[in-house]
Every structure is written in structure tokens, then in C-alpha cells.
Short mmCIF file of C-alpha atoms in Angstrom, two decimals:
data_model
loop_
_atom_site.label_atom_id
_atom_site.label_comp_id
_atom_site.label_asym_id
_atom_site.label_seq_id
_atom_site.Cartn_x
_atom_site.Cartn_y
_atom_site.Cartn_z
CA MET X 1 -91.34 187.01 -61.72
CA ILE X 2 -89.98 189.85 -64.12
CA PRO X 3 -86.11 189.11 -65.68
CA ALA X 4 -83.37 191.35 -65.37
CA THR X 5 -82.75 190.44 -69.57
CA MET X 6 -85.50 188.96 -72.32
CA GLN X 7 -84.38 188.00 -76.01
CA ALA X 8 -85.34 190.29 -78.61
CA VAL X 9 -84.27 191.09 -82.02
CA VAL X 10 -82.35 194.22 -82.64
CA LEU X 11 -82.23 196.41 -85.48
CA THR X 12 -79.08 197.23 -84.98
CA GLY X 13 -78.68 199.99 -88.35
CA HIS X 14 -79.30 200.32 -92.29
CA GLY X 15 -79.01 197.11 -94.28
CA GLY X 16 -79.68 193.28 -95.09
CA LEU X 17 -81.07 190.78 -93.24
CA ASP X 18 -77.18 190.81 -90.76
CA ARG X 19 -78.61 193.89 -89.57
CA LEU X 20 -81.10 192.03 -87.20
CA GLU X 21 -79.76 190.09 -84.14
CA HIS X 22 -81.38 187.59 -81.68
CA ARG X 23 -79.38 187.78 -78.32
CA THR X 24 -80.75 186.82 -75.77
CA ASP X 25 -79.54 189.74 -72.74
CA VAL X 26 -81.15 192.11 -73.57
CA PRO X 27 -82.16 194.47 -70.88
CA VAL X 28 -86.14 194.52 -69.72
CA PRO X 29 -87.21 197.57 -69.26
CA GLU X 30 -89.18 199.30 -66.54
CA PRO X 31 -91.57 201.42 -66.57
CA GLY X 32 -92.07 205.17 -66.22
CA PRO X 33 -95.18 207.03 -65.08
CA GLY X 34 -98.40 207.12 -67.02
CA GLU X 35 -96.65 203.29 -68.74
CA VAL X 36 -97.76 199.42 -68.19
CA LEU X 37 -94.57 196.42 -68.34
CA LEU X 38 -96.55 194.05 -71.09
CA GLU X 39 -95.10 190.32 -71.26
CA VAL X 40 -95.38 190.30 -75.13
CA SER X 41 -97.34 186.60 -76.37
CA ALA X 42 -96.97 187.56 -80.34
CA CYS X 43 -96.55 190.67 -82.59
CA GLY X 44 -97.33 190.27 -85.78
CA MET X 45 -95.29 192.08 -88.86
CA ASN X 46 -95.44 194.74 -91.14
CA ASN X 47 -94.02 196.28 -94.72
CA THR X 48 -93.13 199.31 -92.57
CA ASP X 49 -90.22 197.67 -90.35
CA VAL X 50 -88.88 196.03 -93.80
CA TRP X 51 -88.50 199.31 -95.83
CA VAL X 52 -86.89 201.17 -92.23
CA ARG X 53 -84.55 198.82 -91.96
CA GLU X 54 -83.59 198.83 -95.73
CA GLY X 55 -83.36 202.65 -95.44
CA ALA X 56 -86.02 202.87 -98.08
CA TYR X 57 -87.81 205.76 -98.03
CA GLY X 58 -85.73 208.66 -99.36
CA LEU X 59 -85.88 212.30 -99.32
CA GLU X 60 -88.23 214.95 -101.11
CA GLU X 61 -84.57 216.14 -103.12
CA ASP X 62 -83.84 212.66 -103.16
CA PRO X 63 -86.03 209.48 -103.66
CA VAL X 64 -82.63 206.64 -103.57
CA ALA X 65 -81.41 207.99 -100.74
CA VAL X 66 -80.89 205.87 -97.62
CA SER X 67 -83.89 207.44 -95.05
CA THR X 68 -86.06 205.49 -92.37
CA TRP X 69 -89.95 206.77 -92.09
CA ARG X 70 -89.71 210.16 -90.71
CA ARG X 71 -87.95 211.78 -93.62
CA GLY X 72 -85.15 214.43 -92.51
CA ARG X 73 -86.89 214.16 -88.63
CA SER X 74 -86.30 210.41 -88.34
CA THR X 75 -85.97 209.29 -84.32
CA LEU X 76 -85.15 206.32 -85.36
CA GLN X 77 -81.69 204.89 -82.66
CA PHE X 78 -79.59 202.50 -83.34
CA PRO X 79 -80.34 199.76 -81.49
CA ARG X 80 -83.83 199.47 -82.00
CA ILE X 81 -86.62 196.88 -81.15
CA GLN X 82 -88.93 197.32 -83.76
CA GLY X 83 -92.28 195.60 -84.13
CA THR X 84 -95.93 197.41 -84.15
CA ASP X 85 -97.96 194.23 -83.67
CA THR X 86 -98.54 193.98 -80.37
CA VAL X 87 -100.28 191.23 -78.09
CA GLY X 88 -99.64 190.79 -74.59
CA SER X 89 -100.40 190.78 -71.09
CA VAL X 90 -100.17 193.62 -68.15
CA VAL X 91 -96.80 192.56 -66.07
CA ALA X 92 -95.95 195.85 -64.09
CA VAL X 93 -97.75 199.30 -64.04
CA GLY X 94 -95.57 202.26 -63.55
CA ALA X 95 -96.38 205.50 -61.52
CA GLY X 96 -100.32 206.65 -61.23
CA VAL X 97 -101.77 203.32 -63.20
CA ASP X 98 -104.03 201.45 -61.50
CA GLU X 99 -102.63 198.31 -60.24
CA ALA X 100 -105.73 196.47 -61.38
CA ARG X 101 -103.91 196.30 -64.77
CA VAL X 102 -101.91 194.07 -63.85
CA GLY X 103 -103.23 190.63 -65.85
CA GLU X 104 -104.76 192.09 -68.61
CA ARG X 105 -104.87 191.65 -72.36
CA VAL X 106 -104.29 193.49 -74.62
CA MET X 107 -103.83 195.34 -78.12
CA VAL X 108 -100.92 197.74 -78.51
CA ASP X 109 -101.87 201.44 -80.02
CA PHE X 110 -98.58 201.18 -81.85
CA SER X 111 -98.81 205.94 -82.79
CA ILE X 112 -96.82 207.55 -80.79
CA TYR X 113 -98.91 211.36 -81.69
CA ASN X 114 -97.20 213.80 -80.28
CA ARG X 115 -99.93 215.79 -80.10
CA ASP X 116 -103.28 215.90 -78.71
CA ASP X 117 -105.50 216.75 -81.75
CA ASP X 118 -106.78 214.04 -84.48
CA SER X 119 -103.43 215.42 -86.77
CA LEU X 120 -100.92 213.53 -88.18
CA ALA X 121 -98.51 215.65 -89.28
CA ASP X 122 -95.26 214.83 -86.36
CA ILE X 123 -96.66 210.72 -86.09
CA ASP X 124 -94.14 208.24 -85.02
CA TYR X 125 -94.56 204.78 -83.85
CA LEU X 126 -93.94 202.07 -81.07
CA GLY X 127 -90.68 200.47 -83.05
CA HIS X 128 -89.21 203.68 -84.66
CA GLY X 129 -88.99 206.96 -82.04
CA ARG X 130 -89.17 203.85 -78.77
CA ASP X 131 -88.35 200.22 -78.79
CA GLY X 132 -91.43 197.22 -79.96
CA GLY X 133 -92.81 194.16 -79.41
CA TYR X 134 -90.24 191.42 -81.21
CA ALA X 135 -89.10 190.84 -77.52
CA GLU X 136 -90.57 189.12 -74.52
CA TYR X 137 -90.82 192.05 -72.43
CA GLN X 138 -91.99 195.63 -73.85
CA VAL X 139 -93.08 199.66 -72.27
CA VAL X 140 -95.72 200.76 -73.49
CA PRO X 141 -98.38 204.16 -72.23
CA ALA X 142 -100.86 202.58 -70.36
CA ASP X 143 -104.00 204.51 -72.42
CA HIS X 144 -102.32 202.57 -75.96
CA ALA X 145 -103.08 199.42 -74.14
CA HIS X 146 -106.29 198.28 -75.28
CA VAL X 147 -108.36 195.09 -74.13
CA VAL X 148 -110.09 193.56 -76.65
CA ARG X 149 -113.12 191.50 -75.36
CA ARG X 150 -112.53 188.68 -78.01
CA ASP X 151 -112.47 185.09 -77.84
CA ILE X 152 -109.84 184.98 -80.21
CA ASP X 153 -106.17 183.58 -79.63
CA ASP X 154 -102.67 185.93 -78.92
CA ALA X 155 -101.89 185.33 -81.88
CA GLU X 156 -104.78 185.76 -84.67
CA LEU X 157 -105.27 189.53 -82.42
CA ALA X 158 -101.59 189.69 -83.26
CA THR X 159 -102.65 190.53 -86.87
CA PHE X 160 -105.23 193.87 -86.63
CA SER X 161 -103.11 196.56 -85.49
CA CYS X 162 -100.91 198.49 -87.55
CA ALA X 163 -102.80 196.82 -90.87
CA TYR X 164 -105.85 197.29 -89.92
CA LEU X 165 -105.38 200.76 -88.34
CA THR X 166 -103.67 201.62 -91.42
CA GLY X 167 -106.60 200.93 -93.93
CA GLU X 168 -109.31 202.33 -91.40
CA HIS X 169 -107.50 206.11 -91.92
CA MET X 170 -107.73 204.93 -95.85
CA LEU X 171 -110.82 204.69 -96.06
CA ASP X 172 -111.23 208.08 -93.67
CA ARG X 173 -109.12 210.63 -95.84
CA ALA X 174 -110.76 209.27 -98.61
CA ARG X 175 -114.33 209.74 -96.84
CA VAL X 176 -115.47 205.97 -97.84
CA ALA X 177 -119.47 205.81 -97.53
CA GLU X 178 -121.83 203.33 -97.50
CA GLY X 179 -122.30 202.00 -101.03
CA GLU X 180 -119.65 203.10 -102.00
CA ARG X 181 -117.32 201.32 -105.05
CA VAL X 182 -114.07 200.81 -103.51
CA LEU X 183 -111.04 199.23 -105.87
CA ILE X 184 -107.88 197.77 -103.45
CA THR X 185 -104.24 197.03 -104.98
CA GLY X 186 -102.02 194.74 -103.13
CA ALA X 187 -105.72 193.44 -101.59
CA SER X 188 -104.00 190.01 -99.98
CA GLY X 189 -101.47 191.07 -98.35
CA GLY X 190 -101.80 192.44 -94.35
CA VAL X 191 -102.91 196.44 -95.00
CA GLY X 192 -105.03 194.99 -98.47
CA SER X 193 -106.96 192.16 -96.50
CA GLY X 194 -107.53 193.97 -94.06
CA LEU X 195 -109.69 196.90 -96.82
CA VAL X 196 -111.43 194.68 -98.19
CA GLN X 197 -112.73 193.74 -94.50
CA LEU X 198 -113.19 197.18 -93.74
CA CYS X 199 -115.52 197.92 -96.57
CA ARG X 200 -117.44 195.83 -95.54
CA ALA X 201 -118.11 197.14 -91.79
CA ARG X 202 -119.15 200.23 -93.71
CA GLY X 203 -120.87 199.07 -96.08
CA ALA X 204 -118.81 199.63 -98.55
CA ILE X 205 -118.53 197.61 -102.42
CA PRO X 206 -114.29 196.25 -102.66
CA TYR X 207 -112.98 195.17 -105.62
CA ALA X 208 -109.67 193.38 -105.59
CA VAL X 209 -106.59 194.02 -107.89
CA THR X 210 -104.67 190.73 -107.18
CA SER X 211 -102.37 188.12 -108.80
CA ALA X 212 -104.55 184.93 -110.36
CA GLY X 213 -103.10 181.66 -106.97
CA LYS X 214 -104.68 184.67 -104.85
CA ALA X 215 -108.13 185.49 -106.05
CA ASP X 216 -109.79 182.38 -104.41
CA ALA X 217 -108.54 183.81 -101.27
CA VAL X 218 -109.58 187.41 -101.91
CA ARG X 219 -113.00 186.72 -102.44
CA ALA X 220 -113.91 184.59 -99.58
CA ILE X 221 -112.38 187.56 -97.68
CA GLY X 222 -115.17 189.89 -98.90
CA ALA X 223 -114.16 191.50 -102.53
CA GLU X 224 -117.21 191.70 -105.15
CA GLY X 225 -114.42 191.34 -107.48
CA VAL X 226 -111.45 190.73 -108.02
CA VAL X 227 -109.16 191.41 -111.08
CA LEU X 228 -106.07 189.52 -111.82
CA ARG X 229 -103.04 191.94 -111.62
CA GLY X 230 -100.93 191.91 -115.12
CA GLU X 231 -103.54 190.13 -117.00
CA GLY X 232 -104.85 192.42 -119.35
CA ASP X 233 -105.93 196.72 -119.88
CA LEU X 234 -106.87 197.42 -115.81
CA VAL X 235 -109.31 199.38 -117.01
CA GLU X 236 -111.48 196.95 -119.11
CA ALA X 237 -111.17 194.22 -116.39
CA VAL X 238 -112.18 196.73 -113.75
CA ALA X 239 -115.45 197.61 -115.84
CA GLU X 240 -115.96 194.09 -116.64
CA ALA X 241 -115.71 192.70 -112.65
CA THR X 242 -117.70 195.65 -111.47
CA GLY X 243 -119.94 195.44 -114.57
CA GLY X 244 -119.95 199.03 -116.09
CA ALA X 245 -120.26 200.35 -112.79
CA ALA X 246 -118.36 203.83 -111.73
CA ILE X 247 -115.22 203.03 -108.68
CA ASP X 248 -115.24 205.80 -106.28
CA VAL X 249 -112.32 205.32 -105.12
CA VAL X 250 -109.30 203.51 -104.93
CA ALA X 251 -106.88 202.28 -102.03
CA ASP X 252 -103.90 201.30 -103.30
CA LEU X 253 -100.71 200.23 -100.88
CA VAL X 254 -98.74 199.39 -104.79
CA ALA X 255 -97.89 202.19 -107.24
CA GLY X 256 -95.25 201.95 -109.32
CA ASP X 257 -96.78 200.99 -113.21
CA LEU X 258 -100.19 200.51 -112.20
CA PHE X 259 -100.27 204.47 -111.09
CA ASN X 260 -101.91 206.18 -114.18
CA ASP X 261 -104.30 203.41 -114.84
CA LEU X 262 -105.49 203.61 -111.02
CA LEU X 263 -106.04 207.29 -111.69
CA ARG X 264 -108.35 206.54 -114.86
CA VAL X 265 -110.14 203.64 -113.19
CA LEU X 266 -111.51 206.66 -110.92
CA ARG X 267 -114.92 208.13 -111.98
CA PRO X 268 -115.34 212.37 -112.54
CA GLU X 269 -114.65 213.83 -108.25
CA GLY X 270 -113.15 210.45 -107.39
CA ARG X 271 -110.75 209.79 -105.30
CA TYR X 272 -107.47 207.74 -104.60
CA THR X 273 -106.01 207.40 -101.51
CA THR X 274 -102.26 205.36 -101.04
CA ALA X 275 -100.47 204.14 -97.55
CA GLY X 276 -98.02 202.15 -99.52
CA ALA X 277 -95.94 201.73 -102.70
CA ILE X 278 -94.35 198.02 -103.35
CA GLY X 279 -94.91 198.24 -106.52
CA GLY X 280 -92.46 201.21 -106.86
CA PRO X 281 -92.45 204.40 -105.02
CA VAL X 282 -91.79 206.89 -108.01
CA VAL X 283 -94.30 207.48 -110.51
CA GLN X 284 -95.91 208.83 -113.80
CA LEU X 285 -98.50 211.05 -114.10
CA ASP X 286 -100.15 213.33 -116.06
CA LEU X 287 -101.43 215.72 -114.11
CA ARG X 288 -104.43 216.35 -117.49
CA THR X 289 -106.31 213.84 -115.55
CA VAL X 290 -106.55 214.59 -112.50
CA TYR X 291 -107.39 218.37 -113.32
CA LEU X 292 -109.68 217.61 -116.40
CA LYS X 293 -111.28 214.68 -114.18
CA HIS X 294 -111.72 216.31 -110.63
CA LEU X 295 -109.64 213.43 -108.37
CA GLU X 296 -108.48 214.43 -104.73
CA LEU X 297 -105.53 212.12 -104.21
CA HIS X 298 -104.70 211.60 -100.60
CA GLY X 299 -100.96 210.50 -98.28
CA SER X 300 -102.31 208.51 -95.38
CA SER X 301 -100.00 206.86 -92.96
CA GLN X 302 -101.46 205.10 -89.87
CA GLY X 303 -104.29 206.80 -87.96
CA THR X 304 -105.91 208.45 -85.20
CA ARG X 305 -107.40 207.03 -81.53
CA ALA X 306 -109.75 208.01 -82.66
CA ALA X 307 -110.22 205.26 -85.53
CA PHE X 308 -107.58 202.47 -83.44
CA ARG X 309 -110.83 202.80 -80.37
CA ARG X 310 -112.92 201.90 -83.68
CA LEU X 311 -110.83 199.14 -84.90
CA VAL X 312 -111.23 197.60 -81.08
CA GLY X 313 -114.93 197.57 -81.56
CA TYR X 314 -114.89 195.97 -85.11
CA ILE X 315 -112.50 193.36 -83.60
CA GLU X 316 -114.26 192.30 -80.48
CA SER X 317 -118.45 192.73 -82.88
CA GLY X 318 -116.47 189.73 -85.12
CA ALA X 319 -117.12 192.88 -88.29
CA VAL X 320 -113.14 191.85 -89.09
CA ARG X 321 -111.65 188.11 -88.46
CA PRO X 322 -108.14 187.40 -88.62
CA LEU X 323 -105.84 185.90 -91.68
CA LEU X 324 -103.84 184.84 -89.18
CA ALA X 325 -100.73 182.93 -92.12
CA GLY X 326 -98.40 181.47 -89.98
CA THR X 327 -96.77 182.03 -87.15
CA TYR X 328 -92.48 181.85 -86.56
CA ARG X 329 -90.60 181.72 -83.55
CA LEU X 330 -88.40 184.93 -82.48
CA SER X 331 -85.30 183.22 -82.71
CA GLN X 332 -86.42 182.51 -86.21
CA PHE X 333 -86.89 185.58 -87.52
CA HIS X 334 -84.89 186.33 -90.34
CA ASP X 335 -86.38 183.15 -92.02
CA ALA X 336 -89.39 184.84 -91.08
CA GLN X 337 -89.09 187.92 -92.52
CA ARG X 338 -87.96 186.18 -95.22
CA ALA X 339 -91.27 184.44 -95.88
CA PHE X 340 -93.26 187.88 -95.09
CA MET X 341 -90.98 189.57 -98.23
CA ALA X 342 -91.60 186.58 -101.10
CA LYS X 343 -95.29 187.70 -99.88
CA GLY X 344 -96.52 184.48 -101.20
CA PHE X 345 -99.43 184.08 -98.32
CA VAL X 346 -102.91 186.30 -97.86
CA GLY X 347 -103.32 188.22 -94.70
CA ASN X 348 -100.11 188.58 -91.80
CA LEU X 349 -97.20 186.18 -90.67
CA VAL X 350 -96.36 186.72 -86.21
CA VAL X 351 -93.55 186.67 -84.66
CA VAL X 352 -94.12 184.45 -81.29
CA PRO X 353 -91.45 184.28 -78.11
CA ASP X 354 -89.94 181.34 -77.59
CA ALA X 355 -91.08 180.44 -74.16
CA ARG X 356 -94.77 181.16 -75.22
CA TRP X 357 -94.01 179.01 -78.65
CA ASP X 358 -96.19 175.88 -77.59
CA GLU X 359 -99.42 177.61 -76.15
CA VAL X 360 -99.33 180.39 -78.73
CA GLY X 361 -96.63 179.96 -81.70
CA ALA X 362 -97.32 176.32 -82.08
CA PRO X 363 -100.80 175.99 -83.19
CA HIS X 364 -100.07 178.21 -86.51
CA ALA X 365 -97.61 177.24 -87.51
CA ALA X 366 -96.24 178.22 -91.18
#
């Protein structure tokens, strides 16, 4: 029995946490042609939702302007339900979708591709261009709802989608190959810890930059070596960690005052790829380092359909494992986002609709 209204967290505008309202009277959406209705059991958290709420993406001509994720061409409308990392069960289907899909447990590919090819030039995402998974129910395109055949809990499965697809596309953009050494910043977060595992999945050798309190946890995930951020000269520390071996690729999620040193770390003809800038998006760049070392710089965001299918394969084979740091009730969303922004964990945090808490959330409570 599908109700008429549902619990959801609704973003009402750019600003602080007060712009996120927990409501219990939001209409349950209906699936249109080619769509399915999911009963959401868990939804992971991500930095993009925070930056969109804050309007922190700036504009090319004004980096401090209030702007959403698609600079100058936003599809964000308020009120909006955010949340990219949905896991749930199909409870209804729209026209043209096989009724046999009802009952499937699925993980959602959150991208709105807007094109038939692999170009991401016009990409958007669920939770921005249309409603996401911080709710009891969500409508998604049927071909975005992927069955994952692995015996892990729904809350654990909700740690993968956004972070690991982002990481896989970063590695694709930089053409990371077997045996190459990759330096990963922000290695304890959702994308960073995913990158460590994704490097291993393709036979590359990950080295991590993180804080002292998280070093052992990052090694346990699979980092070959760990460099402590803010302790001494980064270039020297990386050389010590690798035994003097060259870094082929930097996968950066921090930027800020690390940026120029990260380019110094790279070998000649090395590649730099970024999908985030939690340490500061406006950086100092010595272009002589770029052109004298013949470096490549790659921007990256989200990923292709093929990368998502590859991610599903990694999950099903056990090549990557969930790093669930804790769960929160959807009605405690402010507490969950405060904890997420404080970054005192390794992996990811997940919110669970209150009606599913005892079954899905309580076993992993933060």
C-alpha cells in the first residue's frame, strides 16, 4: 500500500542548515513512462549536496558568487529533495516498464546524462535537476535502477554510488593503468577512500594524504603508503613514502594550499585529476611547472554509464568494500549533516527513513 504523503528533507533555498526542512506531508511521486517508484531504505551523504545548499560553486567570472553546481545554467528549483546515493526497492512501475521489476532491490545511478553518447558536458543529477533520495519514496528512470547481487546491507550499499563513480571517472580521465602510482588527497573521505580501493581494483598502487588520526585506517583500506597532511615538506614526504619512486597521477580532492606542491610531486608527463576542492577552490598555479614538465590537468565530475556498470561489477565481485562510518535517522538530518561536515570519520555516513530505522539504520548507528 503506497501512501499519499511521505517523510522527506526538503531544501528550500541556499544558506545554512535551516534551509533543510524535515517534512512529513510531502506528496509521494508517481512514476511516469520508463520510470520506477522506489521505497527508499537508505541514502548516502556527499559534499556536493552541502556545496549546493551553500551555493558555494561560484561563477567563472566571480569565484565567490552564490551559485549552484551547474554554473550559470542551473536546473535547481526550490523546494528540492537532495540525496544522490539511493538504495531501495521497486514498488511501482510506469508505462513501458516490466511489472516483474516490482520487488527488486536496487542501487541508483544518480546521473542525468542528457545525451546518448559518453560526453558529460551537459550532465546533471538526481537531487539537483530532479528530486533525490532524502525521502521515503523516489522516482527514477528505470534504467538507472541497478540490481546489485551482493549480500551486503542496504545502508552499506548506499555508501558507493556518488563517491565511487566520481572516483572511477577521475581514474578514467587520467588513464590510470596497472602498476602506476597514484597519490590521493582527502583519502579518508567518501571519494578518497573509494579511490584507494578503485586503484587496487585496476592494479594501480595508491598512496594517500590524510591526517595522523586516520593514517592506520587508510592503510587498512589499501594504501601502499600514507603521507600526513601539514607535517613537513609534501614533496619530500611523498618521496620517502614511495622509496623514491615517481608519482604518475595525482587524484586531488583537496586543492587549496596543497595544489602547487601536488604538481611538484608529479613526474614529467604526469597527470593531475580533480573532482573537488575541500581545502579551497581558488589556488596559486605556476604555469611553468605545467609546461616545463609537460603535465596534464584533468577536471572530472560524476561519471559515464559504462563507469557505473563497472562499479556495479566491482561491488558484486568484492573488489571494493563498503566503508560505512554510521547511520542517522532522516528526521535527524541536521545532526547527520553536521557530522558529515566535521569529517571526523573514514568512509561515508548514511541516512535512513525513520520507518526503516530498526531494520536498516539501527545496526549501523553512529
